[in-house]
Structures are given as C-alpha cells and as structure tokens.
C-alpha cells in the first residue's frame, strides 16, 4: 500500500546578513556542534567534505526525549542563490518515512543588510497512514537554539574567586542580597555533581524569573569550570532547555582573573528573546562577588 505524501514549510528571520548566514550553513559540520552542542552530539562526514553534492553526513542528535541518528546526502548546492537540497538515506527517520525524504534550505537577504529570511521545507512519504505529520522535524529545523557568551575581569586571584564560586550557596546571597533572596539545597551539598538547588531572586532580581531550580552537571576544580542545567522554575516558561557554564582563569602574575560565562538554550517559541538578561545578571554577580572577596 502506498504511503502518504506530504510537504512541510517554515521560515524564520535572523539578524545575520545573508552571506554570513549562508557561509555558516555551508560550514554546518563545524558550526552546528559549536552553537548547539547539547543538540548536535556529533556530525561525522562519511563521504566528501560536507559541502559538495554527493557528500554524506551522519548526525547524532539529542531531540530532547531521545537520541537519534540521521544520515543525509547533499543533493544540490547553489551558492549564488544560497540554496541547498539534501536527502535522508539512512537512520531513525526512515522508520517512519520512506527514503524519498528530501529537505530544502534557502537564505535570502531582507534588504539594507537588515538580516535574512531562512526558509526550510521538506517533502516526504510516510511508510503508513498511521505515521503522524513530521511536525517535530519542522520544529527542530526552525526552533531557536543558541548560545550566549560573556566575560569579565575581576581583581581576585583565580583560586580565591573559584573558591567563592564553589561556595556560591553561601557567598552569592551575602555578596548580592538584593539579587539573591535565598539559595536552598534540595539534593547534595551544592558542590558535588548531581546537587540540586533552588534560587529565589531578591528585590532587584528579574521579575519574570523569581525562582530557578538548577542541577550541577559537571565540576572540574583543576580547570576551575562548572556546568549546570536548569530543571525547574520560571526560566522554563521561556526556554525548553538551558545549560550554563562558568570558567575562571588567572590573568597572570597574580593580577586578577578572567571569568567566562556562557549558556546554551532552546527557546520555547520564536517570540522569546535571547536570554541577555541572564548574561547581565551573571556578570553583575561576578563583580559583586569580587567586591565581597576583596573586602572580606
């Protein structure tokens, strides 16, 4: 019995100009794991260079509720028109759709170097009528995943500042009581991997994000790095997934430290803004912690 043929289309606006965004699309094998490592677990080039037609690429993707593999082949590229066509030739997707699944991407300038419009579409044939529309692929192709980075210099040496970061449950509310009303440990001790804690914002905290529950995912005291994820609270009203990173490095000659913060996120919808306020809050906290250490 024949499957059910269909087509999905979607488009989003991006701030990058068309040429820059197209170059990122053309270098997707390098760029995608960097901008969204929590989603793109790996991209393995099997044939070609992932740029010329005939190239074959295998993806390992974290779709949120499961990890899947998809193998695609680049069918056609037109750099002048900024279009790319690819087909799915192997992997989990073909459990539900026949091997004539084909995807299309195009990037067009909005005008006056004022960003671009990225269009995505897919043509598919279900293996049976019971298979639902591949809306999840549309959402995956157009969902807004991103990464923010920020850094600041502090006067405290790296070991002292890292010590304050490791003891954030105690230090943060003392250093910035107007931003941190309380930090309550729910599991663990607030230091070991797996610790879970809820932060309640103070009077000067963001009104839209009053409570956030986070879990420590990884700690490397030698490299002074910590990774945490948001697992509950107000932030998840706006972001489906959110992971934060903090790293402290010495500047040299005991002349202070460089504190780097970054986050990877997936918006709940295209209307949600980038979490710039989280970057601002992190830098503000680091500076207040530095002041607290120096005046302790």
Short mmCIF file of N, CA and C in Angstrom, two decimals, residues 47-138:
data_model
loop_
_atom_site.label_atom_id
_atom_site.label_comp_id
_atom_site.label_asym_id
_atom_site.label_seq_id
_atom_site.Cartn_x
_atom_site.Cartn_y
_atom_site.Cartn_z
N UNK A 47 31.41 10.72 3.54
CA UNK A 47 31.88 10.82 2.16
C UNK A 47 31.90 12.28 1.75
N UNK A 48 32.91 12.67 0.97
CA UNK A 48 33.02 14.07 0.54
C UNK A 48 33.53 14.96 1.65
N UNK A 49 33.17 16.24 1.57
CA UNK A 49 33.64 17.22 2.56
C UNK A 49 32.50 17.96 3.24
N UNK A 50 31.28 17.46 3.09
CA UNK A 50 30.07 18.05 3.67
C UNK A 50 29.70 19.37 3.00
N UNK A 51 30.30 19.64 1.85
CA UNK A 51 29.99 20.88 1.13
C UNK A 51 29.58 20.62 -0.32
N UNK A 52 30.24 19.64 -0.96
CA UNK A 52 29.94 19.37 -2.37
C UNK A 52 28.80 18.37 -2.49
N UNK A 53 28.04 18.43 -3.58
CA UNK A 53 26.99 17.43 -3.81
C UNK A 53 27.59 16.02 -3.78
N UNK A 54 26.84 15.11 -3.19
CA UNK A 54 27.32 13.75 -3.04
C UNK A 54 27.92 13.48 -1.67
N UNK A 55 28.21 14.55 -0.92
CA UNK A 55 28.73 14.36 0.43
C UNK A 55 27.69 13.67 1.29
N UNK A 56 28.14 12.76 2.14
CA UNK A 56 27.25 12.02 3.04
C UNK A 56 27.65 12.32 4.47
N UNK A 57 26.66 12.66 5.29
CA UNK A 57 26.91 13.10 6.66
C UNK A 57 26.00 12.35 7.61
N UNK A 58 26.56 11.88 8.70
CA UNK A 58 25.78 11.20 9.73
C UNK A 58 25.71 12.08 10.98
N UNK A 59 24.49 12.34 11.45
CA UNK A 59 24.25 13.16 12.63
C UNK A 59 23.81 12.28 13.80
N UNK A 60 24.30 12.61 14.98
CA UNK A 60 23.73 12.07 16.21
C UNK A 60 23.11 13.23 16.95
N UNK A 61 21.79 13.19 17.13
CA UNK A 61 21.03 14.33 17.62
C UNK A 61 20.28 14.00 18.91
N UNK A 62 20.33 14.95 19.83
CA UNK A 62 19.53 14.84 21.05
C UNK A 62 18.24 15.62 20.82
N UNK A 63 17.15 14.91 20.61
CA UNK A 63 15.87 15.55 20.30
C UNK A 63 15.10 15.94 21.56
N UNK A 64 15.72 15.79 22.73
CA UNK A 64 15.07 16.15 23.97
C UNK A 64 14.58 14.94 24.73
N UNK A 65 13.81 14.09 24.05
CA UNK A 65 13.30 12.88 24.71
C UNK A 65 14.02 11.61 24.25
N UNK A 66 14.85 11.73 23.22
CA UNK A 66 15.63 10.59 22.76
C UNK A 66 16.78 11.06 21.88
N UNK A 67 17.79 10.22 21.78
CA UNK A 67 18.93 10.48 20.90
C UNK A 67 18.73 9.66 19.63
N UNK A 68 18.83 10.32 18.47
CA UNK A 68 18.59 9.64 17.21
C UNK A 68 19.77 9.86 16.27
N UNK A 69 19.87 9.02 15.25
CA UNK A 69 20.88 9.19 14.21
C UNK A 69 20.18 9.37 12.87
N UNK A 70 20.73 10.25 12.06
CA UNK A 70 20.19 10.52 10.74
C UNK A 70 21.38 10.66 9.78
N UNK A 71 21.31 9.96 8.67
CA UNK A 71 22.35 10.08 7.64
C UNK A 71 21.76 10.76 6.42
N UNK A 72 22.41 11.82 5.97
CA UNK A 72 21.91 12.62 4.86
C UNK A 72 22.96 12.71 3.74
N UNK A 73 22.46 12.99 2.55
CA UNK A 73 23.34 13.22 1.41
C UNK A 73 23.00 14.58 0.79
N UNK A 74 24.01 15.37 0.51
CA UNK A 74 23.79 16.64 -0.16
C UNK A 74 23.52 16.37 -1.64
N UNK A 75 22.37 16.80 -2.10
CA UNK A 75 21.95 16.54 -3.48
C UNK A 75 22.31 17.69 -4.42
N UNK A 76 22.20 18.90 -3.92
CA UNK A 76 22.45 20.05 -4.80
C UNK A 76 22.78 21.28 -3.96
N UNK A 77 23.67 22.12 -4.47
CA UNK A 77 24.04 23.37 -3.81
C UNK A 77 24.13 24.47 -4.87
N UNK A 78 23.56 25.63 -4.54
CA UNK A 78 23.69 26.80 -5.41
C UNK A 78 24.11 27.98 -4.54
N UNK A 79 25.40 28.27 -4.54
CA UNK A 79 25.91 29.34 -3.68
C UNK A 79 25.41 30.71 -4.12
N UNK A 80 25.18 30.90 -5.41
CA UNK A 80 24.70 32.19 -5.89
C UNK A 80 23.28 32.46 -5.38
N UNK A 81 22.46 31.42 -5.36
CA UNK A 81 21.08 31.57 -4.89
C UNK A 81 20.94 31.23 -3.40
N UNK A 82 22.03 30.78 -2.79
CA UNK A 82 22.05 30.38 -1.38
C UNK A 82 20.99 29.31 -1.09
N UNK A 83 21.02 28.24 -1.85
CA UNK A 83 20.07 27.14 -1.65
C UNK A 83 20.83 25.83 -1.52
N UNK A 84 20.25 24.93 -0.73
CA UNK A 84 20.85 23.61 -0.51
C UNK A 84 19.73 22.59 -0.45
N UNK A 85 19.94 21.47 -1.10
CA UNK A 85 18.98 20.37 -1.09
C UNK A 85 19.68 19.13 -0.57
N UNK A 86 19.01 18.42 0.34
CA UNK A 86 19.60 17.20 0.89
C UNK A 86 18.52 16.12 0.99
N UNK A 87 18.96 14.89 1.06
CA UNK A 87 18.03 13.77 1.21
C UNK A 87 18.47 12.91 2.39
N UNK A 88 17.51 12.25 3.01
CA UNK A 88 17.79 11.33 4.11
C UNK A 88 17.94 9.94 3.51
N UNK A 89 19.09 9.30 3.79
CA UNK A 89 19.35 7.99 3.17
C UNK A 89 19.47 6.86 4.19
N UNK A 90 19.53 7.21 5.49
CA UNK A 90 19.63 6.16 6.50
C UNK A 90 19.33 6.76 7.87
N UNK A 91 19.09 5.89 8.84
CA UNK A 91 18.90 6.35 10.21
C UNK A 91 17.47 6.20 10.72
N UNK A 92 17.25 6.71 11.92
CA UNK A 92 15.98 6.53 12.61
C UNK A 92 14.80 7.14 11.89
N UNK A 93 15.02 8.20 11.13
CA UNK A 93 13.91 8.86 10.44
C UNK A 93 13.23 7.94 9.45
N UNK A 94 13.99 7.03 8.88
CA UNK A 94 13.43 6.14 7.87
C UNK A 94 12.60 5.00 8.45
N UNK A 95 12.45 4.99 9.78
CA UNK A 95 11.49 4.08 10.39
C UNK A 95 10.07 4.55 10.10
N UNK A 96 9.93 5.84 9.84
CA UNK A 96 8.61 6.44 9.69
C UNK A 96 8.36 7.01 8.29
N UNK A 97 9.44 7.34 7.59
CA UNK A 97 9.31 7.94 6.27
C UNK A 97 10.17 7.18 5.27
N UNK A 98 9.67 7.05 4.05
CA UNK A 98 10.40 6.32 3.03
C UNK A 98 11.64 7.10 2.60
N UNK A 99 12.50 6.45 1.86
CA UNK A 99 13.81 7.02 1.54
C UNK A 99 13.77 8.17 0.53
N UNK A 100 12.57 8.61 0.18
CA UNK A 100 12.49 9.77 -0.70
C UNK A 100 12.27 11.07 0.09
N UNK A 101 12.63 11.04 1.38
CA UNK A 101 12.56 12.26 2.20
C UNK A 101 13.63 13.24 1.71
N UNK A 102 13.21 14.46 1.43
CA UNK A 102 14.13 15.46 0.89
C UNK A 102 13.91 16.79 1.59
N UNK A 103 15.00 17.48 1.93
CA UNK A 103 14.93 18.77 2.61
C UNK A 103 15.53 19.89 1.77
N UNK A 104 15.02 21.09 1.98
CA UNK A 104 15.45 22.27 1.22
C UNK A 104 15.71 23.43 2.18
N UNK A 105 16.80 24.14 1.95
CA UNK A 105 17.13 25.33 2.75
C UNK A 105 17.50 26.45 1.80
N UNK A 106 16.96 27.65 2.06
CA UNK A 106 17.36 28.82 1.29
C UNK A 106 17.51 30.02 2.23
N UNK A 107 18.44 30.88 1.90
CA UNK A 107 18.70 32.09 2.69
C UNK A 107 18.61 33.29 1.76
N UNK A 108 17.77 34.26 2.12
CA UNK A 108 17.62 35.47 1.30
C UNK A 108 17.77 36.71 2.17
N UNK A 109 18.40 37.76 1.64
CA UNK A 109 18.54 38.99 2.43
C UNK A 109 17.22 39.72 2.57
N UNK A 110 17.04 40.38 3.71
CA UNK A 110 15.83 41.16 3.94
C UNK A 110 15.91 42.53 3.29
N UNK A 111 17.11 42.99 2.98
CA UNK A 111 17.29 44.32 2.40
C UNK A 111 17.98 45.25 3.36
N UNK A 112 18.81 46.14 2.82
CA UNK A 112 19.54 47.12 3.63
C UNK A 112 20.39 46.44 4.70
N UNK A 113 20.87 45.24 4.37
CA UNK A 113 21.72 44.49 5.31
C UNK A 113 21.05 44.34 6.67
N UNK A 114 19.72 44.20 6.65
CA UNK A 114 18.93 44.16 7.87
C UNK A 114 18.48 42.73 8.19
N UNK A 115 19.44 41.82 8.18
CA UNK A 115 19.11 40.44 8.49
C UNK A 115 18.72 39.63 7.27
N UNK A 116 18.20 38.42 7.52
CA UNK A 116 17.89 37.48 6.44
C UNK A 116 16.63 36.70 6.77
N UNK A 117 16.09 36.07 5.75
CA UNK A 117 14.98 35.14 5.91
C UNK A 117 15.48 33.75 5.52
N UNK A 118 15.34 32.82 6.45
CA UNK A 118 15.78 31.45 6.21
C UNK A 118 14.53 30.58 6.02
N UNK A 119 14.44 29.96 4.86
CA UNK A 119 13.30 29.10 4.57
C UNK A 119 13.74 27.64 4.56
N UNK A 120 12.93 26.81 5.19
CA UNK A 120 13.17 25.37 5.23
C UNK A 120 11.91 24.65 4.79
N UNK A 121 12.08 23.59 4.04
CA UNK A 121 10.93 22.77 3.66
C UNK A 121 11.38 21.32 3.53
N UNK A 122 10.41 20.43 3.60
CA UNK A 122 10.70 19.00 3.46
C UNK A 122 9.58 18.34 2.69
N UNK A 123 9.95 17.44 1.80
CA UNK A 123 8.99 16.61 1.10
C UNK A 123 9.20 15.18 1.60
N UNK A 124 8.11 14.49 1.86
CA UNK A 124 8.23 13.19 2.50
C UNK A 124 7.09 12.27 2.08
N UNK A 125 7.31 10.99 2.31
CA UNK A 125 6.26 9.98 2.12
C UNK A 125 6.28 9.07 3.34
N UNK A 126 5.19 9.07 4.07
CA UNK A 126 5.09 8.22 5.26
C UNK A 126 5.08 6.74 4.86
N UNK A 127 5.58 5.92 5.75
CA UNK A 127 5.54 4.48 5.47
C UNK A 127 4.12 3.93 5.63
N UNK A 128 3.27 4.67 6.38
CA UNK A 128 1.87 4.28 6.53
C UNK A 128 1.05 5.50 6.93
N UNK A 129 -0.25 5.39 6.81
CA UNK A 129 -1.14 6.49 7.15
C UNK A 129 -1.13 6.78 8.65
N UNK A 130 -0.73 5.79 9.45
CA UNK A 130 -0.73 5.98 10.90
C UNK A 130 0.40 6.88 11.38
N UNK A 131 1.42 7.06 10.58
CA UNK A 131 2.55 7.91 10.96
C UNK A 131 2.09 9.37 10.99
N UNK A 132 2.33 10.09 12.08
CA UNK A 132 1.90 11.49 12.15
C UNK A 132 2.74 12.38 11.25
N UNK A 133 2.23 13.59 11.01
CA UNK A 133 3.00 14.56 10.25
C UNK A 133 4.31 14.84 10.99
N UNK A 134 5.41 15.00 10.26
CA UNK A 134 6.70 15.21 10.92
C UNK A 134 6.87 16.65 11.43
N UNK A 135 5.90 17.09 12.25
CA UNK A 135 5.95 18.43 12.79
C UNK A 135 7.21 18.62 13.64
N UNK A 136 7.63 17.55 14.31
CA UNK A 136 8.80 17.66 15.19
C UNK A 136 10.05 18.03 14.38
N UNK A 137 10.10 17.59 13.10
CA UNK A 137 11.26 17.93 12.27
C UNK A 137 11.22 19.41 11.91
N UNK A 138 10.02 19.90 11.60
CA UNK A 138 9.86 21.32 11.33
C UNK A 138 10.28 22.14 12.53
#
